[in-house]
CSV table of N, CA and C in Angstrom, one decimal:
chain,number,residue,atom,x,y,z
A,1,MET,N,8.2,5.3,10.0
A,1,MET,CA,7.9,6.0,8.7
A,1,MET,C,7.4,7.4,9.0
A,2,SER,N,7.5,8.2,7.9
A,2,SER,CA,7.0,9.6,8.1
A,2,SER,C,5.6,9.8,7.5
A,3,THR,N,4.9,8.7,7.2
A,3,THR,CA,3.6,8.9,6.7
A,3,THR,C,2.6,9.0,7.9
A,4,ASN,N,1.4,9.5,7.6
A,4,ASN,CA,0.4,9.7,8.6
A,4,ASN,C,-0.7,8.7,8.3
A,5,GLN,N,-1.0,7.9,9.2
A,5,GLN,CA,-2.0,6.8,9.0
A,5,GLN,C,-3.3,7.4,8.5
A,6,GLU,N,-3.7,8.6,8.9
A,6,GLU,CA,-5.0,9.1,8.4
A,6,GLU,C,-4.9,9.5,6.9
A,7,SER,N,-3.7,9.8,6.4
A,7,SER,CA,-3.6,10.2,5.0
A,7,SER,C,-3.4,9.1,4.1
A,8,ILE,N,-3.2,7.9,4.5
A,8,ILE,CA,-3.1,6.7,3.6
A,8,ILE,C,-4.4,6.1,3.7
A,9,SER,N,-5.1,6.2,2.5
A,9,SER,CA,-6.5,5.6,2.4
A,9,SER,C,-6.3,4.4,1.5
A,10,THR,N,-7.2,3.4,1.8
A,10,THR,CA,-7.2,2.2,1.0
A,10,THR,C,-7.8,2.5,-0.4
A,11,LEU,N,-8.3,3.7,-0.5
A,11,LEU,CA,-8.9,4.0,-1.8
A,11,LEU,C,-7.9,4.7,-2.8
A,12,LEU,N,-6.7,5.0,-2.2
A,12,LEU,CA,-5.7,5.5,-3.1
A,12,LEU,C,-5.1,4.4,-3.9
A,13,THR,N,-4.7,4.8,-5.1
A,13,THR,CA,-4.0,3.8,-6.0
A,13,THR,C,-2.6,3.5,-5.4
A,14,ILE,N,-2.1,2.3,-5.8
A,14,ILE,CA,-0.8,1.9,-5.3
A,14,ILE,C,0.2,2.9,-5.8
A,15,SER,N,0.1,3.4,-7.1
A,15,SER,CA,1.1,4.3,-7.6
A,15,SER,C,1.0,5.6,-6.9
A,16,ALA,N,-0.1,6.1,-6.5
A,16,ALA,CA,-0.2,7.3,-5.7
A,16,ALA,C,0.5,7.2,-4.4
A,17,ILE,N,0.3,6.1,-3.7
A,17,ILE,CA,1.0,5.8,-2.4
A,17,ILE,C,2.5,5.8,-2.6
A,18,LEU,N,2.9,5.0,-3.6
A,18,LEU,CA,4.4,4.9,-3.8
A,18,LEU,C,5.0,6.2,-4.2
A,19,ASP,N,4.3,7.0,-5.0
A,19,ASP,CA,4.9,8.2,-5.5
A,19,ASP,C,5.0,9.2,-4.3
A,20,ARG,N,4.0,9.3,-3.5
A,20,ARG,CA,3.9,10.2,-2.4
A,20,ARG,C,4.8,9.8,-1.2
A,21,TRP,N,4.9,8.5,-0.9
A,21,TRP,CA,5.7,8.0,0.2
A,21,TRP,C,6.6,6.8,-0.3
A,22,PRO,N,7.6,7.1,-1.0
A,22,PRO,CA,8.5,6.1,-1.6
A,22,PRO,C,9.2,5.3,-0.4
A,23,GLU,N,9.2,5.8,0.7
A,23,GLU,CA,9.9,5.1,1.9
A,23,GLU,C,9.1,3.9,2.3
A,24,VAL,N,7.8,3.7,1.8
A,24,VAL,CA,7.0,2.5,2.2
A,24,VAL,C,7.3,1.4,1.2
A,25,ILE,N,8.0,1.6,0.2
A,25,ILE,CA,8.3,0.5,-0.8
A,25,ILE,C,8.8,-0.8,-0.1
A,26,PRO,N,9.7,-0.7,0.9
A,26,PRO,CA,10.1,-2.0,1.5
A,26,PRO,C,9.0,-2.8,2.2
A,27,VAL,N,7.9,-2.1,2.6
A,27,VAL,CA,6.8,-2.8,3.2
A,27,VAL,C,6.1,-3.7,2.2
A,28,PHE,N,5.9,-3.1,1.0
A,28,PHE,CA,5.3,-3.9,-0.1
A,28,PHE,C,6.2,-5.1,-0.4
A,29,LEU,N,7.5,-4.8,-0.5
A,29,LEU,CA,8.4,-5.9,-0.9
A,29,LEU,C,8.5,-7.0,0.2
A,30,ASP,N,8.5,-6.6,1.5
A,30,ASP,CA,8.5,-7.5,2.6
A,30,ASP,C,7.4,-8.5,2.6
A,31,HIS,N,6.2,-8.0,2.0
A,31,HIS,CA,5.0,-8.9,1.9
A,31,HIS,C,5.0,-9.6,0.6
A,32,LYS,N,6.1,-9.5,-0.2
A,32,LYS,CA,6.2,-10.2,-1.5
A,32,LYS,C,5.1,-9.8,-2.4
A,33,MET,N,4.8,-8.5,-2.3
A,33,MET,CA,3.8,-7.9,-3.2
A,33,MET,C,4.5,-7.4,-4.5
A,34,SER,N,3.9,-7.7,-5.6
A,34,SER,CA,4.5,-7.3,-6.9
A,34,SER,C,4.0,-5.9,-7.3
A,35,CYS,N,3.5,-5.1,-6.4
A,35,CYS,CA,2.9,-3.8,-6.7
A,35,CYS,C,4.0,-2.8,-7.2
A,36,VAL,N,5.2,-2.9,-6.6
A,36,VAL,CA,6.2,-2.0,-7.0
A,36,VAL,C,6.6,-2.3,-8.4
A,37,GLY,N,6.4,-1.4,-9.3
A,37,GLY,CA,6.8,-1.6,-10.7
A,37,GLY,C,5.7,-2.3,-11.6
A,38,CYS,N,4.6,-2.6,-11.0
A,38,CYS,CA,3.5,-3.3,-11.7
A,38,CYS,C,2.8,-2.3,-12.6
A,39,SER,N,2.4,-2.7,-13.8
A,39,SER,CA,1.7,-1.8,-14.7
A,39,SER,C,0.3,-1.5,-14.3
A,40,LEU,N,-0.2,-2.3,-13.4
A,40,LEU,CA,-1.6,-2.0,-12.9
A,40,LEU,C,-1.6,-1.1,-11.7
A,41,SER,N,-0.5,-0.7,-11.2
A,41,SER,CA,-0.5,0.1,-9.9
A,41,SER,C,-1.1,1.5,-10.1
A,42,ASP,N,-1.3,1.9,-11.4
A,42,ASP,CA,-2.0,3.2,-11.6
A,42,ASP,C,-3.5,3.0,-11.5
A,43,PHE,N,-4.0,1.8,-11.5
A,43,PHE,CA,-5.4,1.5,-11.5
A,43,PHE,C,-5.9,0.8,-10.3
A,44,MET,N,-5.0,0.1,-9.6
A,44,MET,CA,-5.3,-0.8,-8.5
A,44,MET,C,-5.2,0.0,-7.2
A,45,THR,N,-6.2,0.0,-6.4
A,45,THR,CA,-6.2,0.6,-5.1
A,45,THR,C,-5.5,-0.2,-4.1
A,46,LEU,N,-5.1,0.4,-3.0
A,46,LEU,CA,-4.5,-0.4,-1.9
A,46,LEU,C,-5.5,-1.4,-1.4
A,47,GLU,N,-6.8,-1.1,-1.4
A,47,GLU,CA,-7.8,-2.0,-1.0
A,47,GLU,C,-7.8,-3.3,-1.9
A,48,ASP,N,-7.7,-3.0,-3.2
A,48,ASP,CA,-7.7,-4.1,-4.1
A,48,ASP,C,-6.5,-5.0,-3.9
A,49,ALA,N,-5.3,-4.4,-3.7
A,49,ALA,CA,-4.1,-5.2,-3.4
A,49,ALA,C,-4.2,-6.0,-2.2
A,50,LEU,N,-4.7,-5.4,-1.1
A,50,LEU,CA,-4.8,-6.1,0.2
A,50,LEU,C,-5.8,-7.3,0.0
A,51,GLU,N,-6.8,-7.2,-0.8
A,51,GLU,CA,-7.7,-8.3,-1.0
A,51,GLU,C,-7.0,-9.4,-1.8
A,52,ILE,N,-6.3,-9.0,-2.9
A,52,ILE,CA,-5.6,-10.0,-3.7
A,52,ILE,C,-4.6,-10.8,-2.9
A,53,TYR,N,-3.8,-10.0,-2.1
A,53,TYR,CA,-2.8,-10.7,-1.3
A,53,TYR,C,-3.3,-11.2,0.1
A,54,LYS,N,-4.6,-11.1,0.3
A,54,LYS,CA,-5.2,-11.6,1.5
A,54,LYS,C,-4.5,-11.1,2.8
A,55,LEU,N,-4.3,-9.7,2.8
A,55,LEU,CA,-3.7,-9.1,4.0
A,55,LEU,C,-4.7,-8.3,4.7
A,56,ASP,N,-4.6,-8.2,6.0
A,56,ASP,CA,-5.5,-7.4,6.9
A,56,ASP,C,-5.1,-5.9,6.8
A,57,LYS,N,-6.1,-5.1,6.6
A,57,LYS,CA,-6.0,-3.7,6.4
A,57,LYS,C,-5.2,-3.0,7.5
A,58,GLU,N,-5.7,-3.1,8.7
A,58,GLU,CA,-5.1,-2.3,9.8
A,58,GLU,C,-3.6,-2.6,10.1
A,59,PRO,N,-3.3,-3.9,10.2
A,59,PRO,CA,-1.8,-4.2,10.4
A,59,PRO,C,-0.9,-3.7,9.3
A,60,PHE,N,-1.4,-3.8,8.0
A,60,PHE,CA,-0.6,-3.3,6.9
A,60,PHE,C,-0.4,-1.8,6.9
A,61,ILE,N,-1.5,-1.1,7.2
A,61,ILE,CA,-1.4,0.4,7.2
A,61,ILE,C,-0.5,0.8,8.4
A,62,GLU,N,-0.6,0.1,9.5
A,62,GLU,CA,0.3,0.4,10.6
A,62,GLU,C,1.8,0.3,10.2
A,63,GLN,N,2.1,-0.7,9.4
A,63,GLN,CA,3.4,-0.9,8.9
A,63,GLN,C,3.9,0.2,7.9
A,64,LEU,N,2.9,0.8,7.3
A,64,LEU,CA,3.2,1.9,6.4
A,64,LEU,C,3.5,3.2,7.1
A,65,THR,N,3.0,3.3,8.3
A,65,THR,CA,3.1,4.6,9.0
A,65,THR,C,4.4,4.6,9.9
């Protein structure tokens, strides 16, 4: 991926991440996350989503980069 691990913060909203790096959409879909197209993506942070889906932060962010 063309993202930089340092620039993807778990404090960013899902919509901010998907808008800036649309190439990461398949990562969310591979994890069966409903974040893509969700009406809460403007308000939910990546940290929130990882907690809800019970995913580990570091491995997930590595997949985004």
